Short mmCIF file of N, CA, C and O in Angstrom, two decimals:
data_model
loop_
_atom_site.label_atom_id
_atom_site.label_comp_id
_atom_site.label_asym_id
_atom_site.label_seq_id
_atom_site.Cartn_x
_atom_site.Cartn_y
_atom_site.Cartn_z
N MET A 5 -147.86 41.90 -28.78
CA MET A 5 -147.73 40.93 -29.84
C MET A 5 -147.43 39.56 -29.23
O MET A 5 -146.67 39.44 -28.28
N LEU A 6 -148.04 38.52 -29.77
CA LEU A 6 -147.84 37.18 -29.25
C LEU A 6 -146.57 36.57 -29.80
O LEU A 6 -146.24 36.71 -30.97
N ALA A 7 -145.86 35.85 -28.94
CA ALA A 7 -144.60 35.21 -29.33
C ALA A 7 -144.88 33.81 -29.89
O ALA A 7 -145.87 33.18 -29.52
N PRO A 8 -144.01 33.32 -30.76
CA PRO A 8 -144.19 31.95 -31.27
C PRO A 8 -143.91 30.93 -30.17
O PRO A 8 -143.26 31.23 -29.17
N VAL A 9 -144.41 29.73 -30.35
CA VAL A 9 -144.23 28.66 -29.38
C VAL A 9 -142.89 27.99 -29.63
O VAL A 9 -142.57 27.62 -30.75
N SER A 10 -142.10 27.82 -28.60
CA SER A 10 -140.81 27.17 -28.70
C SER A 10 -140.99 25.68 -28.94
O SER A 10 -141.93 25.06 -28.44
N SER A 11 -140.07 25.08 -29.70
CA SER A 11 -140.18 23.65 -30.00
C SER A 11 -140.07 22.79 -28.73
O SER A 11 -140.66 21.72 -28.66
N LYS A 12 -139.35 23.25 -27.72
CA LYS A 12 -139.25 22.45 -26.49
C LYS A 12 -140.61 22.32 -25.82
O LYS A 12 -140.92 21.30 -25.21
N TYR A 13 -141.45 23.35 -25.92
CA TYR A 13 -142.79 23.27 -25.36
C TYR A 13 -143.66 22.33 -26.18
O TYR A 13 -144.45 21.57 -25.63
N LEU A 14 -143.53 22.38 -27.48
CA LEU A 14 -144.32 21.48 -28.33
C LEU A 14 -143.97 20.03 -28.05
O LEU A 14 -144.86 19.18 -27.97
N ILE A 15 -142.69 19.73 -27.88
CA ILE A 15 -142.27 18.36 -27.56
C ILE A 15 -142.82 17.95 -26.20
O ILE A 15 -143.28 16.82 -26.01
N ALA A 16 -142.80 18.87 -25.23
CA ALA A 16 -143.36 18.56 -23.90
C ALA A 16 -144.84 18.25 -24.00
O ALA A 16 -145.33 17.32 -23.34
N TYR A 17 -145.57 18.98 -24.83
CA TYR A 17 -146.99 18.72 -24.98
C TYR A 17 -147.25 17.44 -25.75
O TYR A 17 -148.23 16.73 -25.47
N LEU A 18 -146.38 17.08 -26.67
CA LEU A 18 -146.54 15.79 -27.35
C LEU A 18 -146.23 14.65 -26.39
O LEU A 18 -146.88 13.60 -26.46
N ASP A 19 -145.29 14.83 -25.51
CA ASP A 19 -145.00 13.82 -24.49
C ASP A 19 -146.23 13.65 -23.58
O ASP A 19 -146.57 12.53 -23.20
N TYR A 20 -146.87 14.75 -23.24
CA TYR A 20 -148.09 14.70 -22.44
C TYR A 20 -149.18 13.93 -23.17
O TYR A 20 -149.83 13.05 -22.60
N LEU A 21 -149.38 14.24 -24.45
CA LEU A 21 -150.39 13.55 -25.25
C LEU A 21 -150.07 12.06 -25.33
O LEU A 21 -150.97 11.22 -25.23
N SER A 22 -148.81 11.73 -25.48
CA SER A 22 -148.39 10.33 -25.51
C SER A 22 -148.75 9.63 -24.21
O SER A 22 -149.23 8.49 -24.20
N GLN A 23 -148.53 10.30 -23.10
CA GLN A 23 -148.87 9.71 -21.80
C GLN A 23 -150.37 9.51 -21.67
O GLN A 23 -150.82 8.50 -21.12
N VAL A 24 -151.16 10.44 -22.19
CA VAL A 24 -152.62 10.30 -22.17
C VAL A 24 -153.03 9.07 -22.98
O VAL A 24 -153.82 8.24 -22.53
N PHE A 25 -152.46 8.93 -24.18
CA PHE A 25 -152.79 7.78 -25.03
C PHE A 25 -152.34 6.47 -24.39
O PHE A 25 -153.08 5.49 -24.39
N GLN A 26 -151.14 6.43 -23.85
CA GLN A 26 -150.62 5.21 -23.24
C GLN A 26 -151.45 4.80 -22.03
O GLN A 26 -151.72 3.61 -21.82
N THR A 27 -151.88 5.77 -21.24
CA THR A 27 -152.74 5.48 -20.09
C THR A 27 -154.07 4.92 -20.55
O THR A 27 -154.55 3.91 -20.01
N ARG A 28 -154.66 5.54 -21.55
CA ARG A 28 -155.96 5.08 -22.04
C ARG A 28 -155.86 3.69 -22.65
O ARG A 28 -156.74 2.84 -22.44
N LEU A 29 -154.80 3.41 -23.40
CA LEU A 29 -154.61 2.08 -23.97
C LEU A 29 -154.39 1.03 -22.88
O LEU A 29 -154.90 -0.09 -22.99
N ALA A 30 -153.67 1.40 -21.84
CA ALA A 30 -153.46 0.48 -20.71
C ALA A 30 -154.80 0.12 -20.07
O ALA A 30 -155.06 -1.05 -19.76
N TRP A 31 -155.65 1.11 -19.87
CA TRP A 31 -156.97 0.86 -19.30
C TRP A 31 -157.78 -0.07 -20.21
O TRP A 31 -158.46 -0.96 -19.73
N TYR A 32 -157.71 0.18 -21.50
CA TYR A 32 -158.46 -0.62 -22.47
C TYR A 32 -158.06 -2.09 -22.37
O TYR A 32 -158.90 -2.98 -22.47
N PHE A 33 -156.77 -2.35 -22.18
CA PHE A 33 -156.28 -3.72 -22.11
C PHE A 33 -156.28 -4.28 -20.69
O PHE A 33 -155.66 -5.29 -20.40
N GLY A 34 -156.98 -3.61 -19.78
CA GLY A 34 -157.20 -4.13 -18.44
C GLY A 34 -156.10 -3.88 -17.43
O GLY A 34 -156.13 -4.42 -16.33
N GLU A 35 -155.14 -3.06 -17.75
CA GLU A 35 -154.08 -2.74 -16.81
C GLU A 35 -154.51 -1.57 -15.93
O GLU A 35 -155.22 -0.69 -16.37
N LYS A 36 -154.04 -1.60 -14.71
CA LYS A 36 -154.32 -0.47 -13.82
C LYS A 36 -153.20 0.55 -13.98
O LYS A 36 -152.05 0.20 -14.09
N GLY A 37 -153.57 1.78 -13.99
CA GLY A 37 -152.59 2.84 -14.14
C GLY A 37 -152.40 3.63 -12.86
O GLY A 37 -152.96 3.29 -11.81
N ASN A 38 -151.65 4.69 -12.97
CA ASN A 38 -151.39 5.56 -11.82
C ASN A 38 -152.48 6.61 -11.64
O ASN A 38 -152.43 7.37 -10.67
N TYR A 39 -153.42 6.68 -12.56
CA TYR A 39 -154.41 7.75 -12.55
C TYR A 39 -155.82 7.17 -12.58
O TYR A 39 -156.07 6.14 -13.21
N GLN A 40 -156.73 7.86 -11.93
CA GLN A 40 -158.13 7.45 -11.92
C GLN A 40 -158.87 7.95 -13.16
O GLN A 40 -159.81 7.31 -13.61
N LYS A 41 -158.45 9.09 -13.68
CA LYS A 41 -159.04 9.64 -14.90
C LYS A 41 -157.95 10.38 -15.67
O LYS A 41 -156.91 10.76 -15.11
N LEU A 42 -158.17 10.57 -16.94
CA LEU A 42 -157.15 11.18 -17.80
C LEU A 42 -156.82 12.61 -17.38
O LEU A 42 -155.68 13.04 -17.53
N GLU A 43 -157.78 13.31 -16.86
CA GLU A 43 -157.55 14.69 -16.43
C GLU A 43 -156.56 14.79 -15.27
O GLU A 43 -156.03 15.86 -15.00
N ASP A 44 -156.31 13.67 -14.59
CA ASP A 44 -155.37 13.66 -13.46
C ASP A 44 -153.91 13.65 -13.91
O ASP A 44 -153.02 13.90 -13.10
N ILE A 45 -153.67 13.32 -15.17
CA ILE A 45 -152.29 13.30 -15.67
C ILE A 45 -151.79 14.74 -15.70
O ILE A 45 -152.43 15.61 -16.30
N PRO A 46 -150.67 15.01 -15.04
CA PRO A 46 -150.20 16.40 -14.98
C PRO A 46 -149.76 16.93 -16.34
O PRO A 46 -148.95 16.30 -17.01
N ALA A 47 -150.32 18.05 -16.71
CA ALA A 47 -149.94 18.70 -17.97
C ALA A 47 -148.59 19.39 -17.79
O ALA A 47 -148.20 19.70 -16.66
N PRO A 48 -147.88 19.62 -18.89
CA PRO A 48 -146.60 20.33 -18.78
C PRO A 48 -146.79 21.73 -18.20
O PRO A 48 -147.89 22.27 -18.22
N ALA A 49 -145.70 22.27 -17.71
CA ALA A 49 -145.74 23.64 -17.17
C ALA A 49 -146.30 24.59 -18.22
O ALA A 49 -146.15 24.37 -19.41
N ALA A 50 -146.92 25.63 -17.74
CA ALA A 50 -147.53 26.62 -18.63
C ALA A 50 -146.50 27.23 -19.56
O ALA A 50 -145.34 27.41 -19.21
N LEU A 51 -146.97 27.51 -20.74
CA LEU A 51 -146.12 28.18 -21.72
C LEU A 51 -145.94 29.63 -21.35
O LEU A 51 -146.64 30.17 -20.51
N SER A 52 -145.03 30.27 -21.99
CA SER A 52 -144.83 31.70 -21.82
C SER A 52 -146.17 32.41 -21.98
O SER A 52 -146.95 32.09 -22.87
N GLU A 53 -146.46 33.33 -21.09
CA GLU A 53 -147.75 34.01 -21.08
C GLU A 53 -148.08 34.73 -22.38
O GLU A 53 -149.23 34.94 -22.71
N ASP A 54 -147.05 35.11 -23.13
CA ASP A 54 -147.33 35.87 -24.35
C ASP A 54 -147.31 35.01 -25.61
O ASP A 54 -147.34 35.52 -26.71
N SER A 55 -147.29 33.68 -25.46
CA SER A 55 -147.32 32.82 -26.64
C SER A 55 -148.75 32.65 -27.14
O SER A 55 -149.71 32.76 -26.38
N THR A 56 -148.90 32.36 -28.40
CA THR A 56 -150.21 32.16 -29.00
C THR A 56 -150.91 30.97 -28.37
O THR A 56 -152.09 31.02 -28.06
N PHE A 57 -150.18 29.88 -28.19
CA PHE A 57 -150.77 28.67 -27.62
C PHE A 57 -151.27 28.92 -26.19
O PHE A 57 -152.36 28.49 -25.83
N ALA A 58 -150.50 29.62 -25.39
CA ALA A 58 -150.90 29.93 -24.02
C ALA A 58 -152.13 30.84 -24.00
O ALA A 58 -152.97 30.73 -23.11
N ALA A 59 -152.23 31.71 -24.97
CA ALA A 59 -153.38 32.62 -25.03
C ALA A 59 -154.67 31.84 -25.30
O ALA A 59 -155.74 32.21 -24.81
N LEU A 60 -154.58 30.76 -26.07
CA LEU A 60 -155.76 29.97 -26.41
C LEU A 60 -156.09 28.91 -25.37
O LEU A 60 -157.24 28.60 -25.11
N SER A 61 -155.08 28.33 -24.77
CA SER A 61 -155.24 27.17 -23.90
C SER A 61 -156.25 27.33 -22.76
O SER A 61 -157.02 26.41 -22.51
N PRO A 62 -156.27 28.43 -22.04
CA PRO A 62 -157.21 28.52 -20.90
C PRO A 62 -158.68 28.46 -21.30
O PRO A 62 -159.52 28.16 -20.47
N THR A 63 -158.99 28.72 -22.55
CA THR A 63 -160.37 28.72 -22.98
C THR A 63 -160.86 27.33 -23.37
O THR A 63 -162.05 27.15 -23.62
N PHE A 64 -159.98 26.35 -23.42
CA PHE A 64 -160.33 25.00 -23.86
C PHE A 64 -160.70 24.10 -22.69
O PHE A 64 -160.12 24.19 -21.61
N THR A 65 -161.64 23.20 -22.96
CA THR A 65 -161.89 22.11 -22.02
C THR A 65 -160.80 21.08 -22.20
O THR A 65 -160.02 21.14 -23.17
N PHE A 66 -160.72 20.10 -21.31
CA PHE A 66 -159.72 19.04 -21.44
C PHE A 66 -159.86 18.34 -22.79
O PHE A 66 -158.87 18.11 -23.48
N GLU A 67 -161.08 18.01 -23.18
CA GLU A 67 -161.31 17.30 -24.43
C GLU A 67 -160.88 18.13 -25.64
O GLU A 67 -160.26 17.61 -26.57
N GLU A 68 -161.20 19.41 -25.64
CA GLU A 68 -160.80 20.29 -26.74
C GLU A 68 -159.28 20.41 -26.82
O GLU A 68 -158.70 20.44 -27.91
N TYR A 69 -158.66 20.46 -25.67
CA TYR A 69 -157.21 20.57 -25.58
C TYR A 69 -156.54 19.33 -26.19
O TYR A 69 -155.60 19.42 -26.98
N ILE A 70 -157.06 18.15 -25.85
CA ILE A 70 -156.52 16.90 -26.39
C ILE A 70 -156.76 16.81 -27.89
O ILE A 70 -155.88 16.40 -28.65
N ILE A 71 -157.92 17.24 -28.35
CA ILE A 71 -158.22 17.22 -29.79
C ILE A 71 -157.26 18.15 -30.54
O ILE A 71 -156.76 17.80 -31.61
N LEU A 72 -156.97 19.30 -29.98
CA LEU A 72 -156.01 20.21 -30.60
C LEU A 72 -154.64 19.55 -30.70
O LEU A 72 -153.99 19.61 -31.75
N LEU A 73 -154.20 18.91 -29.64
CA LEU A 73 -152.90 18.24 -29.66
C LEU A 73 -152.89 17.08 -30.66
O LEU A 73 -151.89 16.87 -31.36
N ILE A 74 -154.00 16.34 -30.75
CA ILE A 74 -154.10 15.25 -31.72
C ILE A 74 -153.98 15.81 -33.15
O ILE A 74 -153.31 15.21 -34.00
N ALA A 75 -154.61 16.94 -33.39
CA ALA A 75 -154.55 17.55 -34.73
C ALA A 75 -153.15 18.07 -35.05
O ALA A 75 -152.70 17.98 -36.20
N LEU A 76 -152.46 18.59 -34.06
CA LEU A 76 -151.12 19.15 -34.30
C LEU A 76 -150.03 18.08 -34.40
O LEU A 76 -149.02 18.27 -35.09
N ALA A 77 -150.21 16.97 -33.70
CA ALA A 77 -149.16 15.95 -33.57
C ALA A 77 -148.55 15.50 -34.90
O ALA A 77 -147.33 15.50 -35.03
N PRO A 78 -149.33 15.12 -35.91
CA PRO A 78 -148.72 14.64 -37.15
C PRO A 78 -147.92 15.71 -37.90
O PRO A 78 -147.03 15.40 -38.68
N HIS A 79 -148.23 16.96 -37.65
CA HIS A 79 -147.51 18.06 -38.30
C HIS A 79 -146.18 18.36 -37.61
O HIS A 79 -145.25 18.86 -38.23
N ILE A 80 -146.13 18.06 -36.33
CA ILE A 80 -144.91 18.33 -35.56
C ILE A 80 -143.99 17.11 -35.58
O ILE A 80 -142.78 17.24 -35.73
N GLN A 81 -144.58 15.94 -35.42
CA GLN A 81 -143.83 14.68 -35.39
C GLN A 81 -144.62 13.65 -36.19
O GLN A 81 -145.52 12.99 -35.67
N PRO A 82 -144.31 13.50 -37.48
CA PRO A 82 -145.12 12.65 -38.36
C PRO A 82 -145.32 11.20 -37.90
O PRO A 82 -146.36 10.61 -38.17
N ASN A 83 -144.39 10.64 -37.18
CA ASN A 83 -144.53 9.25 -36.73
C ASN A 83 -145.07 9.14 -35.30
O ASN A 83 -144.96 8.09 -34.68
N PHE A 84 -145.67 10.18 -34.81
CA PHE A 84 -146.14 10.22 -33.42
C PHE A 84 -147.06 9.05 -33.09
O PHE A 84 -146.84 8.33 -32.13
N PHE A 85 -148.10 8.86 -33.88
CA PHE A 85 -149.08 7.81 -33.58
C PHE A 85 -148.51 6.42 -33.83
O PHE A 85 -148.86 5.47 -33.13
N ASP A 86 -147.62 6.28 -34.80
CA ASP A 86 -146.96 4.99 -35.05
C ASP A 86 -146.18 4.55 -33.82
O ASP A 86 -146.18 3.37 -33.47
N GLN A 87 -145.48 5.47 -33.20
CA GLN A 87 -144.70 5.15 -32.01
C GLN A 87 -145.57 4.68 -30.85
O GLN A 87 -145.17 3.82 -30.08
N ILE A 88 -146.74 5.25 -30.72
CA ILE A 88 -147.62 4.90 -29.60
C ILE A 88 -148.19 3.49 -29.76
O ILE A 88 -148.24 2.74 -28.80
N ILE A 89 -148.60 3.13 -30.96
CA ILE A 89 -149.28 1.85 -31.14
C ILE A 89 -148.35 0.67 -31.36
O ILE A 89 -148.79 -0.46 -31.44
N GLN A 90 -147.07 0.91 -31.42
CA GLN A 90 -146.14 -0.21 -31.60
C GLN A 90 -145.67 -0.76 -30.30
O GLN A 90 -145.62 -0.17 -29.30
#
């Protein structure tokens, strides 16, 4: 049976998504970042092997993974995108 995802992992993944967005916005505004491409940003440590999220994650491409996090973000932290663009 798959275990639920702990909130500390969800927050870590939202922090990762925030870093992806902040890096991309920096590039858009002409700033140089620490990464050559978004895939170089280190993702959080793997979730527990028996969690639902961990069971799905290996099958996703980087883009699918980011889209999933974008879809989940407002449900976990409603002001997530507001914080990034301010």
